[in-house]
Amino acid sequence: MRQHDVLPMRLEISERLDAAVHLPLIAEDDWYGRYVSSQILASVVEDCYRAYRLYGSERSNETDFYRLSGEIHFQSSDLISIYFIASYEASPSLAPNNYAFSRNYFGKALGRLSLREIFDSNTEFLKLALRRCDDALDDAFRLSDMNLKEEELWSLLGQFNFDKRDLLINLSSYALLPSAFSVRQVTIPLPDVVDMILPPLRSALLAS
């Protein structure tokens, strides 16, 4: 697969929703390229509809605004990590709801994987990631003080990107956090967690 240009397009979700997005284009050289491309489009349409249901204004005479931009954070052969930043504005008098999410693909044999799958539900990784997030955030807001269950923690930390050096955790209102939190990114050096990654994925990442 090869990274191509960005595709601007508009989504028709509702007559009173102005939805404009910019999608990263993946060359559809084979079925895997078509799979990733279709996943990107489906993810964005799903998120736009999700945001409309969550944040949409009840005032029929006003227009809401949804903006999204996606970019290839990392690509090496069939490994690809995509970062999305989105904004939903339900009223000109209110601050827009900004958040981030991601999609990560690990080749033809594995396809898209979640953070929990990559680390095989390793609770030691979960503890390490939570500590790193707390260290990176303001003292007034600590994730560990939220007293979340394990399932909720995997969801909270589940929007991530990777490259051959780092694991990046994207924290925002997309998963459990309040909208006022906006978007924060926490960097965890890959060498700190690479031994916790499933062996087949570890080999693929180290070879990238």
PDB file of C-alpha atoms in Angstrom:
ATOM      1  CA  MET A   1       0.000   0.000   0.000  1.00  0.00           C
ATOM      2  CA  ARG A   2       1.095   3.582  -0.613  1.00  0.00           C
ATOM      3  CA  GLN A   3      -0.013   6.767   1.090  1.00  0.00           C
ATOM      4  CA  HIS A   4      -1.766   9.151  -1.299  1.00  0.00           C
ATOM      5  CA  ASP A   5      -3.401  12.555  -0.981  1.00  0.00           C
ATOM      6  CA  VAL A   6      -6.215  13.711   1.278  1.00  0.00           C
ATOM      7  CA  LEU A   7      -9.775  13.499  -0.016  1.00  0.00           C
ATOM      8  CA  PRO A   8     -12.191  16.329   0.959  1.00  0.00           C
ATOM      9  CA  MET A   9     -15.849  15.320   1.062  1.00  0.00           C
ATOM     10  CA  ARG A  10     -19.179  16.182   2.638  1.00  0.00           C
ATOM     11  CA  LEU A  11     -21.415  13.779   4.551  1.00  0.00           C
ATOM     12  CA  GLU A  12     -25.201  13.794   4.238  1.00  0.00           C
ATOM     13  CA  ILE A  13     -26.317  12.860   7.765  1.00  0.00           C
ATOM     14  CA  SER A  14     -29.014  15.497   8.319  1.00  0.00           C
ATOM     15  CA  GLU A  15     -30.335  18.581   6.533  1.00  0.00           C
ATOM     16  CA  ARG A  16     -29.307  20.728   9.488  1.00  0.00           C
ATOM     17  CA  LEU A  17     -25.813  19.253   9.893  1.00  0.00           C
ATOM     18  CA  ASP A  18     -22.955  20.774   7.923  1.00  0.00           C
ATOM     19  CA  ALA A  19     -20.446  17.901   7.873  1.00  0.00           C
ATOM     20  CA  ALA A  20     -17.125  18.328   6.077  1.00  0.00           C
ATOM     21  CA  VAL A  21     -14.271  15.835   6.337  1.00  0.00           C
ATOM     22  CA  HIS A  22     -10.788  15.283   4.923  1.00  0.00           C
ATOM     23  CA  LEU A  23      -9.857  11.627   4.611  1.00  0.00           C
ATOM     24  CA  PRO A  24      -6.410  10.139   4.037  1.00  0.00           C
ATOM     25  CA  LEU A  25      -6.375   8.220   0.761  1.00  0.00           C
ATOM     26  CA  ILE A  26      -4.892   4.738   0.563  1.00  0.00           C
ATOM     27  CA  ALA A  27      -4.047   3.284  -2.836  1.00  0.00           C
ATOM     28  CA  GLU A  28      -6.359   0.351  -3.496  1.00  0.00           C
ATOM     29  CA  ASP A  29      -3.751  -1.869  -5.109  1.00  0.00           C
ATOM     30  CA  ASP A  30      -5.252  -5.083  -3.717  1.00  0.00           C
ATOM     31  CA  TRP A  31      -8.021  -6.325  -1.446  1.00  0.00           C
ATOM     32  CA  TYR A  32      -6.150  -5.178   1.671  1.00  0.00           C
ATOM     33  CA  GLY A  33      -5.905  -1.615   0.367  1.00  0.00           C
ATOM     34  CA  ARG A  34      -9.625  -1.673  -0.418  1.00  0.00           C
ATOM     35  CA  TYR A  35     -10.321  -3.066   3.055  1.00  0.00           C
ATOM     36  CA  VAL A  36      -8.404  -0.263   4.810  1.00  0.00           C
ATOM     37  CA  SER A  37      -9.984   2.419   2.582  1.00  0.00           C
ATOM     38  CA  SER A  38     -13.494   1.144   3.257  1.00  0.00           C
ATOM     39  CA  GLN A  39     -12.750   0.959   6.991  1.00  0.00           C
ATOM     40  CA  ILE A  40     -11.602   4.590   7.020  1.00  0.00           C
ATOM     41  CA  LEU A  41     -14.779   5.811   5.336  1.00  0.00           C
ATOM     42  CA  ALA A  42     -17.032   3.651   7.520  1.00  0.00           C
ATOM     43  CA  SER A  43     -15.303   4.857  10.698  1.00  0.00           C
ATOM     44  CA  VAL A  44     -15.772   8.507   9.777  1.00  0.00           C
ATOM     45  CA  VAL A  45     -19.440   8.149   8.802  1.00  0.00           C
ATOM     46  CA  GLU A  46     -20.083   6.210  12.014  1.00  0.00           C
ATOM     47  CA  ASP A  47     -18.367   8.895  14.106  1.00  0.00           C
ATOM     48  CA  CYS A  48     -20.273  11.714  12.425  1.00  0.00           C
ATOM     49  CA  TYR A  49     -23.570   9.997  13.197  1.00  0.00           C
ATOM     50  CA  ARG A  50     -22.423   9.230  16.764  1.00  0.00           C
ATOM     51  CA  ALA A  51     -21.493  12.891  17.334  1.00  0.00           C
ATOM     52  CA  TYR A  52     -24.796  14.064  15.859  1.00  0.00           C
ATOM     53  CA  ARG A  53     -26.750  11.862  18.277  1.00  0.00           C
ATOM     54  CA  LEU A  54     -24.618  12.844  21.304  1.00  0.00           C
ATOM     55  CA  TYR A  55     -24.119  16.559  20.753  1.00  0.00           C
ATOM     56  CA  GLY A  56     -26.734  17.577  18.198  1.00  0.00           C
ATOM     57  CA  SER A  57     -28.814  20.649  18.947  1.00  0.00           C
ATOM     58  CA  GLU A  58     -32.578  20.289  19.346  1.00  0.00           C
ATOM     59  CA  ARG A  59     -33.188  23.634  17.625  1.00  0.00           C
ATOM     60  CA  SER A  60     -34.547  22.825  14.170  1.00  0.00           C
ATOM     61  CA  ASN A  61     -33.782  26.289  12.800  1.00  0.00           C
ATOM     62  CA  GLU A  62     -30.030  26.173  13.515  1.00  0.00           C
ATOM     63  CA  THR A  63     -27.264  24.313  11.734  1.00  0.00           C
ATOM     64  CA  ASP A  64     -24.713  22.157  13.544  1.00  0.00           C
ATOM     65  CA  PHE A  65     -21.150  21.860  12.266  1.00  0.00           C
ATOM     66  CA  TYR A  66     -19.020  18.705  12.154  1.00  0.00           C
ATOM     67  CA  ARG A  67     -15.410  18.893  11.002  1.00  0.00           C
ATOM     68  CA  LEU A  68     -12.950  16.021  10.803  1.00  0.00           C
ATOM     69  CA  SER A  69      -9.425  15.629   9.506  1.00  0.00           C
ATOM     70  CA  GLY A  70      -7.588  12.336   9.224  1.00  0.00           C
ATOM     71  CA  GLU A  71      -3.902  11.737   8.650  1.00  0.00           C
ATOM     72  CA  ILE A  72      -1.538   8.820   8.302  1.00  0.00           C
ATOM     73  CA  HIS A  73       0.502   8.891  11.490  1.00  0.00           C
ATOM     74  CA  PHE A  74       2.702   5.963  10.469  1.00  0.00           C
ATOM     75  CA  GLN A  75       2.920   3.538   7.576  1.00  0.00           C
ATOM     76  CA  SER A  76       5.400   0.776   6.870  1.00  0.00           C
ATOM     77  CA  SER A  77       4.504  -1.910   4.364  1.00  0.00           C
ATOM     78  CA  ASP A  78       1.108  -3.224   5.552  1.00  0.00           C
ATOM     79  CA  LEU A  79       1.319  -1.615   9.002  1.00  0.00           C
ATOM     80  CA  ILE A  80      -0.684   1.592   9.143  1.00  0.00           C
ATOM     81  CA  SER A  81      -1.752   3.931  11.977  1.00  0.00           C
ATOM     82  CA  ILE A  82      -4.356   6.636  11.310  1.00  0.00           C
ATOM     83  CA  TYR A  83      -5.132   9.637  13.525  1.00  0.00           C
ATOM     84  CA  PHE A  84      -8.452  11.520  13.382  1.00  0.00           C
ATOM     85  CA  ILE A  85      -9.203  14.874  15.001  1.00  0.00           C
ATOM     86  CA  ALA A  86     -12.853  15.953  15.031  1.00  0.00           C
ATOM     87  CA  SER A  87     -14.942  18.904  16.189  1.00  0.00           C
ATOM     88  CA  TYR A  88     -18.686  19.182  16.691  1.00  0.00           C
ATOM     89  CA  GLU A  89     -20.306  22.600  17.187  1.00  0.00           C
ATOM     90  CA  ALA A  90     -23.986  22.545  18.161  1.00  0.00           C
ATOM     91  CA  SER A  91     -24.350  26.297  18.616  1.00  0.00           C
ATOM     92  CA  PRO A  92     -22.245  29.359  17.755  1.00  0.00           C
ATOM     93  CA  SER A  93     -22.576  30.444  21.377  1.00  0.00           C
ATOM     94  CA  LEU A  94     -21.056  27.212  22.718  1.00  0.00           C
ATOM     95  CA  ALA A  95     -17.480  26.002  22.515  1.00  0.00           C
ATOM     96  CA  PRO A  96     -17.063  23.153  20.015  1.00  0.00           C
ATOM     97  CA  ASN A  97     -16.616  19.631  21.331  1.00  0.00           C
ATOM     98  CA  ASN A  98     -13.124  18.558  20.203  1.00  0.00           C
ATOM     99  CA  TYR A  99     -11.945  14.956  20.380  1.00  0.00           C
ATOM    100  CA  ALA A 100      -9.619  12.438  18.745  1.00  0.00           C
ATOM    101  CA  PHE A 101      -9.796   8.797  17.740  1.00  0.00           C
ATOM    102  CA  SER A 102      -7.692   6.372  15.747  1.00  0.00           C
ATOM    103  CA  ARG A 103      -7.607   3.235  13.633  1.00  0.00           C
ATOM    104  CA  ASN A 104      -4.640   0.852  13.481  1.00  0.00           C
ATOM    105  CA  TYR A 105      -4.003  -1.990  11.045  1.00  0.00           C
ATOM    106  CA  PHE A 106      -1.376  -4.703  11.379  1.00  0.00           C
ATOM    107  CA  GLY A 107      -1.208  -6.372   7.997  1.00  0.00           C
ATOM    108  CA  LYS A 108      -3.234  -8.808   5.944  1.00  0.00           C
ATOM    109  CA  ALA A 109      -3.131 -11.618   8.491  1.00  0.00           C
ATOM    110  CA  LEU A 110      -4.371  -9.534  11.453  1.00  0.00           C
ATOM    111  CA  GLY A 111      -6.188  -6.467  10.106  1.00  0.00           C
ATOM    112  CA  ARG A 112      -7.414  -3.887  12.590  1.00  0.00           C
ATOM    113  CA  LEU A 113      -6.525  -4.515  16.237  1.00  0.00           C
ATOM    114  CA  SER A 114      -7.419  -2.822  19.508  1.00  0.00           C
ATOM    115  CA  LEU A 115      -4.945  -1.830  22.203  1.00  0.00           C
ATOM    116  CA  ARG A 116      -6.285  -4.605  24.401  1.00  0.00           C
ATOM    117  CA  GLU A 117      -5.680  -7.192  21.692  1.00  0.00           C
ATOM    118  CA  ILE A 118      -2.149  -5.936  21.035  1.00  0.00           C
ATOM    119  CA  PHE A 119      -1.252  -6.275  24.711  1.00  0.00           C
ATOM    120  CA  ASP A 120      -3.349  -9.410  25.266  1.00  0.00           C
ATOM    121  CA  SER A 121      -5.259  -7.809  28.178  1.00  0.00           C
ATOM    122  CA  ASN A 122      -1.981  -7.401  30.097  1.00  0.00           C
ATOM    123  CA  THR A 123      -2.843  -5.672  33.373  1.00  0.00           C
ATOM    124  CA  GLU A 124       0.801  -4.676  33.933  1.00  0.00           C
ATOM    125  CA  PHE A 125       0.678  -2.642  30.735  1.00  0.00           C
ATOM    126  CA  LEU A 126      -2.599  -1.097  31.877  1.00  0.00           C
ATOM    127  CA  LYS A 127      -1.006   0.003  35.168  1.00  0.00           C
ATOM    128  CA  LEU A 128       2.063   1.404  33.390  1.00  0.00           C
ATOM    129  CA  ALA A 129      -0.026   3.327  30.844  1.00  0.00           C
ATOM    130  CA  LEU A 130      -2.227   4.759  33.582  1.00  0.00           C
ATOM    131  CA  ARG A 131       0.835   5.976  35.521  1.00  0.00           C
ATOM    132  CA  ARG A 132       2.318   7.579  32.404  1.00  0.00           C
ATOM    133  CA  CYS A 133      -0.965   9.354  31.665  1.00  0.00           C
ATOM    134  CA  ASP A 134      -1.226  10.648  35.230  1.00  0.00           C
ATOM    135  CA  ASP A 135       2.369  11.900  35.058  1.00  0.00           C
ATOM    136  CA  ALA A 136       1.679  13.743  31.806  1.00  0.00           C
ATOM    137  CA  LEU A 137      -1.600  15.375  32.875  1.00  0.00           C
ATOM    138  CA  ASP A 138      -2.222  18.259  35.213  1.00  0.00           C
ATOM    139  CA  ASP A 139      -2.120  17.468  38.911  1.00  0.00           C
ATOM    140  CA  ALA A 140      -5.730  18.604  39.168  1.00  0.00           C
ATOM    141  CA  PHE A 141      -6.873  15.756  36.908  1.00  0.00           C
ATOM    142  CA  ARG A 142      -5.644  12.196  37.387  1.00  0.00           C
ATOM    143  CA  LEU A 143      -7.113   9.241  35.513  1.00  0.00           C
ATOM    144  CA  SER A 144      -6.342   6.956  38.450  1.00  0.00           C
ATOM    145  CA  ASP A 145      -8.751   9.014  40.592  1.00  0.00           C
ATOM    146  CA  MET A 146     -11.659   8.073  38.335  1.00  0.00           C
ATOM    147  CA  ASN A 147     -11.835   4.581  39.920  1.00  0.00           C
ATOM    148  CA  LEU A 148     -12.648   2.929  36.610  1.00  0.00           C
ATOM    149  CA  LYS A 149     -13.090  -0.786  36.115  1.00  0.00           C
ATOM    150  CA  GLU A 150     -10.603  -2.666  33.946  1.00  0.00           C
ATOM    151  CA  GLU A 151     -12.967  -2.744  30.957  1.00  0.00           C
ATOM    152  CA  GLU A 152     -13.461   1.027  31.236  1.00  0.00           C
ATOM    153  CA  LEU A 153      -9.704   1.625  31.442  1.00  0.00           C
ATOM    154  CA  TRP A 154      -9.092  -0.263  28.204  1.00  0.00           C
ATOM    155  CA  SER A 155     -11.787   1.893  26.598  1.00  0.00           C
ATOM    156  CA  LEU A 156     -10.318   5.101  28.025  1.00  0.00           C
ATOM    157  CA  LEU A 157      -6.819   4.300  26.720  1.00  0.00           C
ATOM    158  CA  GLY A 158      -8.021   2.595  23.561  1.00  0.00           C
ATOM    159  CA  GLN A 159      -7.535   5.476  21.107  1.00  0.00           C
ATOM    160  CA  PHE A 160      -3.867   5.154  20.212  1.00  0.00           C
ATOM    161  CA  ASN A 161      -1.324   5.533  17.445  1.00  0.00           C
ATOM    162  CA  PHE A 162       2.066   3.950  16.992  1.00  0.00           C
ATOM    163  CA  ASP A 163       5.276   4.292  15.060  1.00  0.00           C
ATOM    164  CA  LYS A 164       8.640   2.547  15.297  1.00  0.00           C
ATOM    165  CA  ARG A 165       9.622   4.661  18.316  1.00  0.00           C
ATOM    166  CA  ASP A 166       6.533   5.418  20.408  1.00  0.00           C
ATOM    167  CA  LEU A 167       3.050   4.421  21.460  1.00  0.00           C
ATOM    168  CA  LEU A 168       0.784   7.487  21.584  1.00  0.00           C
ATOM    169  CA  ILE A 169      -2.358   7.457  23.750  1.00  0.00           C
ATOM    170  CA  ASN A 170      -5.029   9.936  22.599  1.00  0.00           C
ATOM    171  CA  LEU A 171      -7.163  11.111  25.511  1.00  0.00           C
ATOM    172  CA  SER A 172     -10.380  13.040  24.840  1.00  0.00           C
ATOM    173  CA  SER A 173     -14.146  13.023  25.258  1.00  0.00           C
ATOM    174  CA  TYR A 174     -14.302  10.270  22.622  1.00  0.00           C
ATOM    175  CA  ALA A 175     -13.875   7.825  25.505  1.00  0.00           C
ATOM    176  CA  LEU A 176     -15.254   8.620  28.970  1.00  0.00           C
ATOM    177  CA  LEU A 177     -13.616  12.012  29.553  1.00  0.00           C
ATOM    178  CA  PRO A 178     -15.602  15.282  29.834  1.00  0.00           C
ATOM    179  CA  SER A 179     -15.812  17.512  26.746  1.00  0.00           C
ATOM    180  CA  ALA A 180     -13.949  20.311  28.545  1.00  0.00           C
ATOM    181  CA  PHE A 181     -10.896  18.039  28.598  1.00  0.00           C
ATOM    182  CA  SER A 182     -10.415  18.571  24.842  1.00  0.00           C
ATOM    183  CA  VAL A 183      -7.546  16.484  23.389  1.00  0.00           C
ATOM    184  CA  ARG A 184      -4.323  15.410  25.062  1.00  0.00           C
ATOM    185  CA  GLN A 185      -1.698  13.011  23.727  1.00  0.00           C
ATOM    186  CA  VAL A 186       0.554  10.946  25.993  1.00  0.00           C
ATOM    187  CA  THR A 187       3.762   9.445  24.613  1.00  0.00           C
ATOM    188  CA  ILE A 188       5.078   6.093  25.854  1.00  0.00           C
ATOM    189  CA  PRO A 189       8.446   5.040  24.334  1.00  0.00           C
ATOM    190  CA  LEU A 190       7.985   1.704  22.576  1.00  0.00           C
ATOM    191  CA  PRO A 191      11.018   0.102  24.287  1.00  0.00           C
ATOM    192  CA  ASP A 192       9.211   0.560  27.634  1.00  0.00           C
ATOM    193  CA  VAL A 193       6.334  -1.697  26.604  1.00  0.00           C
ATOM    194  CA  VAL A 194       7.569  -3.772  23.673  1.00  0.00           C
ATOM    195  CA  ASP A 195       8.085  -6.903  25.812  1.00  0.00           C
ATOM    196  CA  MET A 196       4.389  -6.822  26.730  1.00  0.00           C
ATOM    197  CA  ILE A 197       3.220  -6.869  23.093  1.00  0.00           C
ATOM    198  CA  LEU A 198       2.113 -10.159  21.568  1.00  0.00           C
ATOM    199  CA  PRO A 199       5.168 -11.796  19.904  1.00  0.00           C
ATOM    200  CA  PRO A 200       3.898 -11.745  16.267  1.00  0.00           C
ATOM    201  CA  LEU A 201       3.052  -8.034  16.556  1.00  0.00           C
ATOM    202  CA  ARG A 202       6.314  -7.315  18.356  1.00  0.00           C
ATOM    203  CA  SER A 203       8.265  -8.760  15.451  1.00  0.00           C
ATOM    204  CA  ALA A 204       6.277  -6.756  12.906  1.00  0.00           C
ATOM    205  CA  LEU A 205       6.776  -3.488  14.801  1.00  0.00           C
ATOM    206  CA  LEU A 206      10.479  -4.003  15.361  1.00  0.00           C
ATOM    207  CA  ALA A 207      10.949  -4.843  11.697  1.00  0.00           C
ATOM    208  CA  SER A 208       9.096  -1.723  10.509  1.00  0.00           C
TER     209      SER A 208
END
